[in-house]
Amino acid sequence: MRITISQIKQMKQKGEKITMLTAYDYTTARIVDAAGIPLILVGDSLGMVVLGYESTIPVTMEEMLHHTRAVVRGTKQAMIVGDMPFMTYHVNTDDALRNAARFFQEGGAQAVKLEGGVNVADKVRKIVECGIPVMGHIGLTPQSIYQLSGFKVQGKTPETARKLLKDAQALEEAGAFAIVLETVPSQLASLITQKITVPTIGIGAGAGCDGQVQVINDILGSFTDFVPKHAKQYAKLADIIRDAVTEYDKEVKSGNFPTDKQSSSIDEDILSELE
Ligand code: KIV
């Protein structure tokens, strides 16, 4: 049985920290699931760290569904959250509902995430009413990166701080089961966390949130285009991969790979018959 939204909500009540990581493929998802991470986000960050786009904006429903299915196949326990891409929930509520349902029916996800607060609350309410758990996402919302004029800390002025609190409350009221707070001052994130009953999952929002989320490529050090300030590298996979690939290249060229260990043989008699 996979983790449920009531278990996630209980973690906040018990003061247990919630860990969430992104994953985009079967192999990685298997490892993350086996490590006991309760929430796996198939983030639209895949546009940048997997597909090489400059932002998350070009990501399509088809790309998200393709990767969501792979992650679902690789996991048994974690709740899989599918990230709704740009313009798949903005036009109207029917559209939002239909696309959320695709993550459920075609992707096999157990929840969806979408960006926005007060402005998307009506869509969140409708999706939740239809039985699909929704995770909110406020603060630095990468799908609005051009409107926000870049990857900047959000909520630093009295008006924007007040707006973020209102956004969080609107999402809670609409039925979101958790809310991502991205790149928000730590004190504000802690205040929002105290003022709402649903768990907050921070990324660049300090230790006062109920949980933390990171892009897996950032914590593993495999994505090297840039390292966000909020990320800590627990490994340097890019270096490990480069060293392994270089070693492989050398051994192929020198004839040291493959050896008998990686090869098979047939009877000498059969060979001599062919000669
Ligand atoms: O797409 C993503 O990976 C995200 C997380 C950074 C929260 O939205």
Short mmCIF file of C-alpha atoms and ligand atoms in Angstrom, two decimals:
data_model
loop_
_atom_site.label_atom_id
_atom_site.label_comp_id
_atom_site.label_asym_id
_atom_site.label_seq_id
_atom_site.Cartn_x
_atom_site.Cartn_y
_atom_site.Cartn_z
CA MET A 1 0.00 0.00 0.00
CA ARG A 2 1.36 3.41 -0.93
CA ILE A 3 1.63 6.35 1.48
CA THR A 4 -1.70 8.18 1.75
CA ILE A 5 -2.50 11.86 2.10
CA SER A 6 -3.81 11.25 5.63
CA GLN A 7 -0.43 9.76 6.60
CA ILE A 8 1.29 12.84 5.18
CA LYS A 9 -1.05 15.15 7.13
CA GLN A 10 -0.49 13.10 10.31
CA MET A 11 3.27 13.58 9.94
CA LYS A 12 2.74 17.32 10.43
CA GLN A 13 0.54 16.71 13.47
CA LYS A 14 3.19 14.42 15.00
CA GLY A 15 6.03 16.83 14.14
CA GLU A 16 7.68 14.25 11.87
CA LYS A 17 9.62 15.86 9.01
CA ILE A 18 8.41 14.96 5.51
CA THR A 19 10.97 14.17 2.82
CA MET A 20 10.18 14.59 -0.85
CA LEU A 21 12.46 14.16 -3.86
CA THR A 22 11.95 14.38 -7.58
CA ALA A 23 12.47 11.37 -9.84
CA TYR A 24 11.89 11.07 -13.57
CA ASP A 25 12.82 7.50 -14.51
CA TYR A 26 12.26 3.89 -13.43
CA THR A 27 15.79 3.15 -12.16
CA THR A 28 16.12 6.25 -9.98
CA ALA A 29 12.55 5.96 -8.69
CA ARG A 30 13.27 2.37 -7.55
CA ILE A 31 16.26 3.53 -5.53
CA VAL A 32 14.41 6.49 -4.00
CA ASP A 33 11.41 4.30 -3.11
CA ALA A 34 13.62 1.61 -1.56
CA ALA A 35 15.28 4.33 0.55
CA GLY A 36 11.86 5.00 2.11
CA ILE A 37 11.20 8.50 0.73
CA PRO A 38 7.41 8.90 1.16
CA LEU A 39 6.75 11.49 -1.57
CA ILE A 40 8.17 11.41 -5.08
CA LEU A 41 7.49 14.35 -7.36
CA VAL A 42 7.70 13.86 -11.10
CA GLY A 43 8.54 17.54 -11.40
CA ASP A 44 8.32 19.58 -14.56
CA SER A 45 11.95 20.39 -13.63
CA LEU A 46 12.52 17.36 -15.87
CA GLY A 47 12.34 19.90 -18.71
CA MET A 48 15.68 21.29 -17.54
CA VAL A 49 17.50 18.40 -15.87
CA VAL A 50 16.38 15.58 -18.18
CA LEU A 51 15.30 17.16 -21.47
CA GLY A 52 17.73 20.10 -21.63
CA TYR A 53 15.17 22.90 -22.06
CA GLU A 54 16.04 26.36 -20.72
CA SER A 55 13.01 26.46 -18.43
CA THR A 56 10.01 24.35 -17.42
CA ILE A 57 7.73 26.22 -19.81
CA PRO A 58 8.09 23.99 -22.93
CA VAL A 59 7.23 20.80 -21.00
CA THR A 60 4.10 19.06 -22.34
CA MET A 61 1.48 16.75 -20.82
CA GLU A 62 2.74 13.90 -23.01
CA GLU A 63 6.30 14.28 -21.67
CA MET A 64 5.05 14.43 -18.09
CA LEU A 65 2.85 11.36 -18.51
CA HIS A 66 5.67 9.38 -20.15
CA HIS A 67 7.98 10.00 -17.16
CA THR A 68 5.22 9.62 -14.56
CA ARG A 69 4.44 6.12 -15.86
CA ALA A 70 8.12 5.14 -15.59
CA VAL A 71 8.33 6.41 -11.99
CA VAL A 72 5.09 4.65 -11.03
CA ARG A 73 6.44 1.37 -12.48
CA GLY A 74 9.58 1.71 -10.34
CA THR A 75 7.84 2.31 -7.01
CA LYS A 76 5.71 0.44 -4.50
CA GLN A 77 5.44 2.61 -1.39
CA ALA A 78 5.90 6.27 -2.23
CA MET A 79 3.03 8.56 -3.22
CA ILE A 80 3.73 9.76 -6.75
CA VAL A 81 2.85 13.39 -7.42
CA GLY A 82 2.59 14.46 -11.06
CA ASP A 83 3.47 18.07 -11.79
CA MET A 84 0.95 19.78 -14.05
CA PRO A 85 2.84 21.60 -16.82
CA PHE A 86 2.42 25.20 -17.93
CA MET A 87 -0.99 26.05 -19.40
CA THR A 88 -2.58 22.70 -18.55
CA TYR A 89 -4.66 24.18 -15.68
CA HIS A 90 -4.81 27.90 -16.46
CA VAL A 91 -7.43 28.27 -19.20
CA ASN A 92 -10.48 27.00 -17.30
CA THR A 93 -11.55 24.58 -14.59
CA ASP A 94 -12.72 21.89 -17.04
CA ASP A 95 -9.32 21.87 -18.69
CA ALA A 96 -7.56 21.69 -15.31
CA LEU A 97 -9.76 18.80 -14.22
CA ARG A 98 -9.29 16.86 -17.46
CA ASN A 99 -5.50 17.20 -17.32
CA ALA A 100 -5.35 16.30 -13.61
CA ALA A 101 -7.41 13.21 -14.41
CA ARG A 102 -4.91 12.22 -17.12
CA PHE A 103 -2.16 12.07 -14.47
CA PHE A 104 -4.44 9.72 -12.51
CA GLN A 105 -5.75 7.53 -15.31
CA GLU A 106 -2.91 7.50 -17.84
CA GLY A 107 0.06 8.29 -15.59
CA GLY A 108 -0.86 6.24 -12.53
CA ALA A 109 0.01 9.12 -10.14
CA GLN A 110 -1.74 9.40 -6.79
CA ALA A 111 -1.73 13.21 -6.68
CA VAL A 112 -1.00 16.27 -8.81
CA LYS A 113 0.84 19.51 -8.08
CA LEU A 114 0.12 22.88 -9.59
CA GLU A 115 1.59 26.35 -9.17
CA GLY A 116 -0.33 29.35 -7.80
CA GLY A 117 -2.42 30.42 -4.81
CA VAL A 118 -5.61 32.49 -4.77
CA ASN A 119 -5.57 32.54 -8.60
CA VAL A 120 -5.87 28.74 -8.90
CA ALA A 121 -7.93 28.01 -5.76
CA ASP A 122 -11.13 27.38 -7.77
CA LYS A 123 -9.33 24.79 -9.90
CA VAL A 124 -7.78 23.12 -6.85
CA ARG A 125 -11.23 22.88 -5.22
CA LYS A 126 -12.77 21.27 -8.31
CA ILE A 127 -9.94 18.74 -8.77
CA VAL A 128 -10.07 17.78 -5.07
CA GLU A 129 -13.89 17.47 -5.21
CA CYS A 130 -13.43 14.94 -8.01
CA GLY A 131 -11.19 12.80 -5.77
CA ILE A 132 -7.73 13.79 -6.94
CA PRO A 133 -5.38 14.99 -4.16
CA VAL A 134 -3.68 18.29 -4.98
CA MET A 135 -0.38 19.70 -3.74
CA GLY A 136 -0.06 23.49 -4.03
CA HIS A 137 3.11 25.38 -4.94
CA ILE A 138 3.69 29.06 -4.09
CA GLY A 139 6.59 31.47 -3.75
CA LEU A 140 9.00 31.17 -6.62
CA THR A 141 6.85 29.44 -9.20
CA PRO A 142 9.14 28.53 -12.12
CA GLN A 143 6.30 28.52 -14.68
CA SER A 144 5.96 32.31 -14.02
CA ILE A 145 9.68 32.97 -14.19
CA TYR A 146 9.34 35.76 -16.77
CA GLN A 147 6.55 37.47 -14.84
CA LEU A 148 8.71 37.22 -11.69
CA SER A 149 11.75 38.58 -13.60
CA GLY A 150 14.00 35.65 -12.71
CA PHE A 151 14.77 33.16 -9.95
CA LYS A 152 14.36 35.62 -7.03
CA VAL A 153 13.40 35.19 -3.37
CA GLN A 154 9.64 35.84 -3.03
CA GLY A 155 7.78 37.49 -0.15
CA LYS A 156 10.40 40.01 0.99
CA THR A 157 8.09 43.07 1.08
CA PRO A 158 5.06 43.49 3.41
CA GLU A 159 2.64 43.22 0.44
CA THR A 160 4.23 40.13 -1.11
CA ALA A 161 4.63 38.45 2.30
CA ARG A 162 0.93 39.09 3.03
CA LYS A 163 0.01 37.78 -0.43
CA LEU A 164 1.95 34.54 0.16
CA LEU A 165 0.13 33.94 3.45
CA LYS A 166 -3.21 34.56 1.70
CA ASP A 167 -2.21 32.19 -1.11
CA ALA A 168 -1.34 29.45 1.39
CA GLN A 169 -4.64 29.93 3.23
CA ALA A 170 -6.60 29.89 -0.03
CA LEU A 171 -4.98 26.59 -1.04
CA GLU A 172 -5.66 25.07 2.39
CA GLU A 173 -9.26 26.22 2.18
CA ALA A 174 -9.59 24.78 -1.36
CA GLY A 175 -8.49 21.36 -0.07
CA ALA A 176 -4.80 21.06 -1.00
CA PHE A 177 -3.19 18.30 1.12
CA ALA A 178 0.25 19.97 1.18
CA ILE A 179 1.89 23.12 -0.14
CA VAL A 180 5.37 23.61 -1.60
CA LEU A 181 6.99 26.89 -0.51
CA GLU A 182 9.80 27.70 -2.93
CA THR A 183 12.51 30.32 -2.29
CA VAL A 184 10.74 32.17 0.50
CA PRO A 185 12.50 33.79 3.51
CA SER A 186 12.83 31.23 6.31
CA GLN A 187 10.94 33.31 8.91
CA LEU A 188 7.99 33.81 6.55
CA ALA A 189 7.94 30.10 5.65
CA SER A 190 7.89 29.22 9.38
CA LEU A 191 5.04 31.66 10.00
CA ILE A 192 2.98 30.23 7.12
CA THR A 193 3.74 26.71 8.42
CA GLN A 194 2.35 27.64 11.84
CA LYS A 195 -0.73 29.37 10.44
CA ILE A 196 -2.01 26.52 8.27
CA THR A 197 -2.95 22.96 9.17
CA VAL A 198 -1.69 21.28 5.99
CA PRO A 199 2.01 20.41 5.69
CA THR A 200 4.39 22.86 4.02
CA ILE A 201 7.19 21.38 1.94
CA GLY A 202 10.05 23.82 1.56
CA ILE A 203 12.69 24.26 -1.10
CA GLY A 204 14.94 27.18 -0.28
CA ALA A 205 12.51 28.10 2.49
CA GLY A 206 14.47 27.13 5.62
CA ALA A 207 14.19 24.39 8.21
CA GLY A 208 10.90 25.61 9.70
CA CYS A 209 8.77 23.93 7.02
CA ASP A 210 7.08 20.60 7.74
CA GLY A 211 9.12 18.93 5.02
CA GLN A 212 11.71 19.49 2.33
CA VAL A 213 11.83 18.80 -1.40
CA GLN A 214 14.85 18.79 -3.67
CA VAL A 215 15.50 18.05 -7.32
CA ILE A 216 17.35 14.73 -7.19
CA ASN A 217 19.93 15.76 -9.80
CA ASP A 218 20.89 18.72 -7.57
CA ILE A 219 21.52 16.65 -4.44
CA LEU A 220 23.36 13.95 -6.39
CA GLY A 221 25.51 16.47 -8.25
CA SER A 222 24.64 15.07 -11.68
CA PHE A 223 23.21 18.31 -13.15
CA THR A 224 26.09 20.72 -13.58
CA ASP A 225 24.62 23.60 -15.65
CA PHE A 226 24.10 25.45 -12.35
CA VAL A 227 23.77 24.54 -8.67
CA PRO A 228 20.89 26.36 -6.93
CA LYS A 229 21.71 28.09 -3.61
CA HIS A 230 19.13 25.92 -1.83
CA ALA A 231 20.73 22.64 -2.92
CA LYS A 232 23.34 20.64 -1.01
CA GLN A 233 25.33 18.10 -3.02
CA TYR A 234 25.36 14.80 -1.12
CA ALA A 235 27.36 13.24 -3.96
CA LYS A 236 29.25 14.38 -7.03
CA LEU A 237 27.78 11.97 -9.56
CA ALA A 238 28.93 13.98 -12.57
CA ASP A 239 32.56 13.40 -11.52
CA ILE A 240 31.94 9.72 -10.80
CA ILE A 241 30.21 9.23 -14.17
CA ARG A 242 32.92 11.13 -16.06
CA ASP A 243 35.69 9.03 -14.41
CA ALA A 244 33.86 5.76 -15.12
CA VAL A 245 33.19 6.68 -18.76
CA THR A 246 36.81 7.76 -19.29
CA GLU A 247 38.07 4.51 -17.77
CA TYR A 248 35.73 2.50 -20.03
CA ASP A 249 36.94 4.43 -23.09
CA LYS A 250 40.60 3.74 -22.14
CA GLU A 251 39.99 0.02 -21.56
CA VAL A 252 38.12 -0.45 -24.85
CA LYS A 253 40.93 1.29 -26.73
CA SER A 254 43.66 -0.67 -24.94
CA GLY A 255 41.84 -4.01 -25.36
CA ASN A 256 41.46 -4.48 -21.60
CA PHE A 257 37.65 -4.56 -21.92
CA PRO A 258 35.92 -6.91 -22.37
CA THR A 259 37.80 -9.79 -20.68
CA ASP A 260 36.72 -13.46 -20.58
CA LYS A 261 34.60 -12.55 -17.55
CA GLN A 262 32.28 -10.43 -19.70
CA SER A 263 32.32 -12.88 -22.67
CA SER A 264 31.11 -16.40 -23.49
CA SER A 265 32.66 -19.24 -25.51
CA ILE A 266 31.74 -22.29 -27.57
CA ASP A 267 33.48 -25.63 -28.09
CA GLU A 268 36.75 -25.52 -30.09
CA ASP A 269 35.36 -28.44 -32.21
CA ILE A 270 32.46 -26.35 -33.45
CA LEU A 271 34.80 -23.53 -34.34
CA SER A 272 37.19 -25.79 -36.24
CA GLU A 273 34.27 -27.17 -38.27
CA LEU A 274 33.52 -23.64 -39.42
CA GLU A 275 37.12 -22.92 -40.48
O1 KIV B 1 9.42 20.71 -10.82
C1 KIV B 1 9.94 20.55 -9.70
O2 KIV B 1 10.90 19.81 -9.51
C2 KIV B 1 9.36 21.29 -8.59
C3 KIV B 1 10.06 21.25 -7.27
C4 KIV B 1 11.30 22.04 -7.32
C5 KIV B 1 9.17 21.65 -6.16
O3 KIV B 1 8.36 21.93 -8.75
#
